[in-house]
GROMACS .gro file of C-alpha atoms in nm:
model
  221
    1UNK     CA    1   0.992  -2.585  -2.147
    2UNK     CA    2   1.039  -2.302  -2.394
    3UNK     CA    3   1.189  -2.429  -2.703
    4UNK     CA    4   1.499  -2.172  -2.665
    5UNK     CA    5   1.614  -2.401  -2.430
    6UNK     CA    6   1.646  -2.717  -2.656
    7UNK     CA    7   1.861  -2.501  -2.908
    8UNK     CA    8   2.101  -2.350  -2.656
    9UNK     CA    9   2.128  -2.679  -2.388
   10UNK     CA   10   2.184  -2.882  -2.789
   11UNK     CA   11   2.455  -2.626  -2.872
   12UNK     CA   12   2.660  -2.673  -2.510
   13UNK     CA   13   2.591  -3.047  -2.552
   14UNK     CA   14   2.780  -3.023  -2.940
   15UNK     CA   15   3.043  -2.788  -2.748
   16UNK     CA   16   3.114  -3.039  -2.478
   17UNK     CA   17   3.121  -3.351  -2.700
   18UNK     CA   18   3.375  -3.160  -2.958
   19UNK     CA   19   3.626  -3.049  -2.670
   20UNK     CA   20   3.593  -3.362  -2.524
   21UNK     CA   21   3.666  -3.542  -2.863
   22UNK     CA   22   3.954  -3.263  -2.914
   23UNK     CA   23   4.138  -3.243  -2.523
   24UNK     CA   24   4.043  -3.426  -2.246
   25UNK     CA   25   3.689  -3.589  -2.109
   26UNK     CA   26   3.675  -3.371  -1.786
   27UNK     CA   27   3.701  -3.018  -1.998
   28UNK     CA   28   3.361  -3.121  -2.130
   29UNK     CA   29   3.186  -3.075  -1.756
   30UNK     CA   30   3.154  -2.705  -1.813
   31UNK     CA   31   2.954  -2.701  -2.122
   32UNK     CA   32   2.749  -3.024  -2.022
   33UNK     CA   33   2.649  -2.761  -1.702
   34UNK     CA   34   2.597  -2.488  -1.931
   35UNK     CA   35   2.311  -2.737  -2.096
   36UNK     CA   36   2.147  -2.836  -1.768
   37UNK     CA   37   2.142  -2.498  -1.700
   38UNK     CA   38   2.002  -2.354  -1.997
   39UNK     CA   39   1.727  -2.668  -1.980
   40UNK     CA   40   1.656  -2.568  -1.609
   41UNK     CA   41   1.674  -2.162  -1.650
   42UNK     CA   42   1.363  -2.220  -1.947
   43UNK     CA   43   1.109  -2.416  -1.794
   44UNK     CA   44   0.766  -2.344  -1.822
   45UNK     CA   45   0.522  -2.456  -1.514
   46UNK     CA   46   0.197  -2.478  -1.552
   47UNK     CA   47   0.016  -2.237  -1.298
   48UNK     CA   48  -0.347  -2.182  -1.145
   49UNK     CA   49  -0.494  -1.813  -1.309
   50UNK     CA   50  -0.758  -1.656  -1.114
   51UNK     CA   51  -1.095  -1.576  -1.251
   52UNK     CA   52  -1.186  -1.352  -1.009
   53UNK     CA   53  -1.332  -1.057  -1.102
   54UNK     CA   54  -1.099  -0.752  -1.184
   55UNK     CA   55  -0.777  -0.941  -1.075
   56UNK     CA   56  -0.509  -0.847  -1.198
   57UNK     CA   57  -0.248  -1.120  -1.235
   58UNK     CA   58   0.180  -1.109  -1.244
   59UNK     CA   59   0.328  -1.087  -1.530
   60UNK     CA   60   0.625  -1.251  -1.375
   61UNK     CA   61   0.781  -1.452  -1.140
   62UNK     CA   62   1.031  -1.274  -0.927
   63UNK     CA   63   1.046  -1.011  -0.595
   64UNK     CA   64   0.772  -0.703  -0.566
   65UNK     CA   65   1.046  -0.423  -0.535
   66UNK     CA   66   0.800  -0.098  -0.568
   67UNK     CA   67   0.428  -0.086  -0.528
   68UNK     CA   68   0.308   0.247  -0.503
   69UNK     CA   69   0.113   0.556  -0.686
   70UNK     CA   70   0.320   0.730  -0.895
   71UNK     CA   71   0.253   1.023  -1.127
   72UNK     CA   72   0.292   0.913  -1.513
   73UNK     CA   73   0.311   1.184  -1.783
   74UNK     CA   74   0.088   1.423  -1.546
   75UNK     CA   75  -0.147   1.123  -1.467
   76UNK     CA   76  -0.167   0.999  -1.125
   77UNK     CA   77  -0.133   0.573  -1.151
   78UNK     CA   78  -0.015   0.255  -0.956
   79UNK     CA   79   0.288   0.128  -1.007
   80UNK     CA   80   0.365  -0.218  -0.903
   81UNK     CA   81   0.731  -0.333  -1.024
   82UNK     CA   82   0.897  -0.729  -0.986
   83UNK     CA   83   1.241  -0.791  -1.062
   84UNK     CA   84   1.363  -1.126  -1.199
   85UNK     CA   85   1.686  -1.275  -1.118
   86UNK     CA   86   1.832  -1.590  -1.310
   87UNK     CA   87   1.694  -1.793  -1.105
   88UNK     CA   88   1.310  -1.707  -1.175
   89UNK     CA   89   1.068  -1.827  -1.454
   90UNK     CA   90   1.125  -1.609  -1.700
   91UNK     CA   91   0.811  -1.677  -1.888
   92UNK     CA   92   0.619  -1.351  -1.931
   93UNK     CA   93   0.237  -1.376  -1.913
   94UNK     CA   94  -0.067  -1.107  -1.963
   95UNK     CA   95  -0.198  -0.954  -1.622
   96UNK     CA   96  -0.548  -0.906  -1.768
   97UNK     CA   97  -0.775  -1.057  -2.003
   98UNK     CA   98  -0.847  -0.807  -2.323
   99UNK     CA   99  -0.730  -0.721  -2.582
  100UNK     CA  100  -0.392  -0.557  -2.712
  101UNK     CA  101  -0.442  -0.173  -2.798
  102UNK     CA  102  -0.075  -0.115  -2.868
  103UNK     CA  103   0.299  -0.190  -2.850
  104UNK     CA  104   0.582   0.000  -2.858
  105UNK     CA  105   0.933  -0.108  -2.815
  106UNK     CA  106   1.165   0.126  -2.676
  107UNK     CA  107   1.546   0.099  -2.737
  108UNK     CA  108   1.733   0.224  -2.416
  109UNK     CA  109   2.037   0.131  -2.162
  110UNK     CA  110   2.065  -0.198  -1.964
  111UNK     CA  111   2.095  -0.094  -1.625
  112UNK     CA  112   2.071  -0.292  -1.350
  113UNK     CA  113   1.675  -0.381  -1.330
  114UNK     CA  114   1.663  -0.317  -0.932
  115UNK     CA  115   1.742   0.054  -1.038
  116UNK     CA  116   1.443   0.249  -1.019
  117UNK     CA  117   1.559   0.471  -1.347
  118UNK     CA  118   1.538   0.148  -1.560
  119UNK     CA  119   1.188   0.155  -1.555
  120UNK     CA  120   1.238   0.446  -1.818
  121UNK     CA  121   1.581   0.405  -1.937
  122UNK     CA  122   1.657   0.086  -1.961
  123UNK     CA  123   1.554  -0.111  -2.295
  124UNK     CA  124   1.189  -0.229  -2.287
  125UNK     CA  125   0.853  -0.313  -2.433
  126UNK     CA  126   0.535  -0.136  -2.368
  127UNK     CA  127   0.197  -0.289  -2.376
  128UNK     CA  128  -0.183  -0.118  -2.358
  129UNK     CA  129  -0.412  -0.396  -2.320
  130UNK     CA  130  -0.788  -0.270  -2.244
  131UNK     CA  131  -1.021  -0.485  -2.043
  132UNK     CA  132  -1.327  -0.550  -1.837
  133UNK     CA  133  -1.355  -0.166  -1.859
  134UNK     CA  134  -1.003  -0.110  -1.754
  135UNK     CA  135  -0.664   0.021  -1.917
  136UNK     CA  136  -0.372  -0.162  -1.829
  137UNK     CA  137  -0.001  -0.108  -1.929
  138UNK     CA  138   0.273  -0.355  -1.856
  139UNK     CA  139   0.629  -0.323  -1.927
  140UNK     CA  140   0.901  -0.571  -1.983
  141UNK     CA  141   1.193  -0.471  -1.937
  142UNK     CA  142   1.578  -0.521  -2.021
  143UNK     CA  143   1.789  -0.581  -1.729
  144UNK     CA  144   2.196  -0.555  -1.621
  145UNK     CA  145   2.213  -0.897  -1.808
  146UNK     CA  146   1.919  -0.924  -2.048
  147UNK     CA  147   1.966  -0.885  -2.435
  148UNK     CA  148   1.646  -1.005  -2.590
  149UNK     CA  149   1.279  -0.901  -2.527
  150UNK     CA  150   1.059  -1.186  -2.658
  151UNK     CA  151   0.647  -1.065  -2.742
  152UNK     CA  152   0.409  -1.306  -2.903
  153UNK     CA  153   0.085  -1.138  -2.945
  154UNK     CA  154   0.007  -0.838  -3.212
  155UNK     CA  155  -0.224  -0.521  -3.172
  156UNK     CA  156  -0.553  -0.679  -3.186
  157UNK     CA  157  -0.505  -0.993  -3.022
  158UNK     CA  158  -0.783  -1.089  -2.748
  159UNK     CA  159  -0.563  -1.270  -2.438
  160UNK     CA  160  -0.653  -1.460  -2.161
  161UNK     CA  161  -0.545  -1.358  -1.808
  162UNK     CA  162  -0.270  -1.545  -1.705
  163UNK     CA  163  -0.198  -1.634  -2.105
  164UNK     CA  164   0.199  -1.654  -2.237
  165UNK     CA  165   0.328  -1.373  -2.419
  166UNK     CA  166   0.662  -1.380  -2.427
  167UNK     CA  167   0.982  -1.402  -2.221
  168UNK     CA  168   1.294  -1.182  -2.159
  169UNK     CA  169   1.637  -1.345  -2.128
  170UNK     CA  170   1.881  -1.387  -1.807
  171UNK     CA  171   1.757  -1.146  -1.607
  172UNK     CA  172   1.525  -0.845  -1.603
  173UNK     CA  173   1.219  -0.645  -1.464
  174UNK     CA  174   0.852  -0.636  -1.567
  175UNK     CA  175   0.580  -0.311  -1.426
  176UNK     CA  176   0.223  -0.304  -1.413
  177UNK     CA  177   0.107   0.075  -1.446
  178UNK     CA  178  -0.278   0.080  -1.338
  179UNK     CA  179  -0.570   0.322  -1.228
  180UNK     CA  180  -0.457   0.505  -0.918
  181UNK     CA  181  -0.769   0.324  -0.751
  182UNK     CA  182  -0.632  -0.018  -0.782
  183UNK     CA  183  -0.681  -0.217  -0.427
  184UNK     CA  184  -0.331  -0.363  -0.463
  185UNK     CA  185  -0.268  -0.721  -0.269
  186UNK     CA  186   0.115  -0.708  -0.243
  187UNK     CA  187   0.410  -0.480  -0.083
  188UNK     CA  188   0.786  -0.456  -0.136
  189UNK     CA  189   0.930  -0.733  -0.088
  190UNK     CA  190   0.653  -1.038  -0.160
  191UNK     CA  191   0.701  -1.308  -0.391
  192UNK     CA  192   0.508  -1.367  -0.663
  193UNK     CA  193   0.422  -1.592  -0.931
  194UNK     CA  194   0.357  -1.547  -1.299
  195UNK     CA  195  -0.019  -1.565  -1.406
  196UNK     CA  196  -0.079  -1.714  -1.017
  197UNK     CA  197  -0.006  -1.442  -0.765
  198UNK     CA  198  -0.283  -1.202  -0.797
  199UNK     CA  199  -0.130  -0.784  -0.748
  200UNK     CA  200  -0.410  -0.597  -0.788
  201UNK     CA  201  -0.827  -0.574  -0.808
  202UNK     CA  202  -0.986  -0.314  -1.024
  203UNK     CA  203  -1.288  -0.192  -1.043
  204UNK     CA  204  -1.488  -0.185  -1.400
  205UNK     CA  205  -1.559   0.107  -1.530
  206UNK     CA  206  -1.791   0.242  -1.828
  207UNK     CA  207  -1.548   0.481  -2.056
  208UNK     CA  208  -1.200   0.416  -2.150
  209UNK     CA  209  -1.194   0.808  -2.248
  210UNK     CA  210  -0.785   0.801  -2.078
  211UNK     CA  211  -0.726   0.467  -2.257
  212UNK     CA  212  -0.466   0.618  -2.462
  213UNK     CA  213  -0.302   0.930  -2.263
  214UNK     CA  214   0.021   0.728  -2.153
  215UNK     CA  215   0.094   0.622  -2.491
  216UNK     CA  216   0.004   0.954  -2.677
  217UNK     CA  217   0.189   1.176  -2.403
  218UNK     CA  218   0.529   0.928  -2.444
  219UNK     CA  219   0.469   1.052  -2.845
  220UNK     CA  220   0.504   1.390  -2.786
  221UNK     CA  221   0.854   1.336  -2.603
   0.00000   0.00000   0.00000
């Protein structure tokens, strides 16, 4: 359970026992289902993370609604998008273990994550982890109904694959943006699981001499 949970399922419990107290018993149902809710909505499962070689792990749980090659600031990468409804763990963890290059929030709209432009309009926060030889970016990213972007780690940080690093609130979308080479392992329309459900296998590589064209190239916008 992430602790957000306690505080807003404890502040519905306070509402319901106050307009109980103040009206009638029954009026407190709706807040008392508000807390179960909010209990249920931040749970935290444990899950299984792959040490397989060059995996590259989801971010998220939720539904694979683009995975494809797409061409990013001039450079040609895969793209593998999963949008999470209320009803997914919304527990955010690292798709590769290395270490964290750079972040960059981005304020922007809060369009409805299943829209392909909110991968660049919408509100988000960019990560550059390198590892194994590899540059990987994931995004998370503000949906129709999301309002908060939560991000643990700092630049510098060494993470585990499959570690927590945050969360984003009631709805949203997280993207993977990877070397066009990637051997991905899902398609439009699989499920996956956060730090379980494996997207992706890349192959190591010696130089990291592109590590930071995505980031330096959104700069110069």
């Amino acid at each position: 359970m992430v602790r957000d949970g306690y505080f807003y399922a404890l502040a519905c419990v306070v509402a319901a026992v106050l307009i109980g107290w103040l009206t009638q018993p029954v009026w407190a149902v709706v807040p008392m289902a508000f807390a179960m809710f909010f209990l249920w909505f931040f749970r935290d499962p444990e899950r299984v993370i792959s040490d397989a070689p060059g995996a590259i792990v989801s971010p998220g749980d939720g539904k694979v609604t683009d995975a494809s090659v797409v061409n990013v600031n001039g450079e040609t990468q895969a793209r593998i998008s999963i949008f999470l409804s209320v009803f997914d763990v919304h527990v955010n963890r690292c798709p590769i273990a290395g270490v964290v290059r750079e972040i960059r929030y981005q304020r922007g709209k809060y369009l409805n994550a299943m829209n392909t432009a909110s991968a660049e309009q919408n509100e988000q926060n960019i990560v550059r982890m390198e590892g194994e030889g590899q540059v990987v970016v994931f995004k998370q990213i503000a949906g129709l109904l999301a309002r908060r972007i939560v991000f643990y780690p700092k630049v510098g940080d060494r993470l585990q694959r499959g570690q927590r690093v945050g969360l984003i609130k009631f709805g949203s979308r997280v993207d993977v943006l990877l070397d066009a080479t990637a051997a991905l392992q899902v398609k439009v329309g699989d499920r996956v699981r956060g730090g379980e459900s494996i997207l992706a296998y890349l192959q190591p590589k010696s130089e990291l001499a592109s590590a930071g064209r995505y980031f330096a190239a959104e700069g110069t916008r």
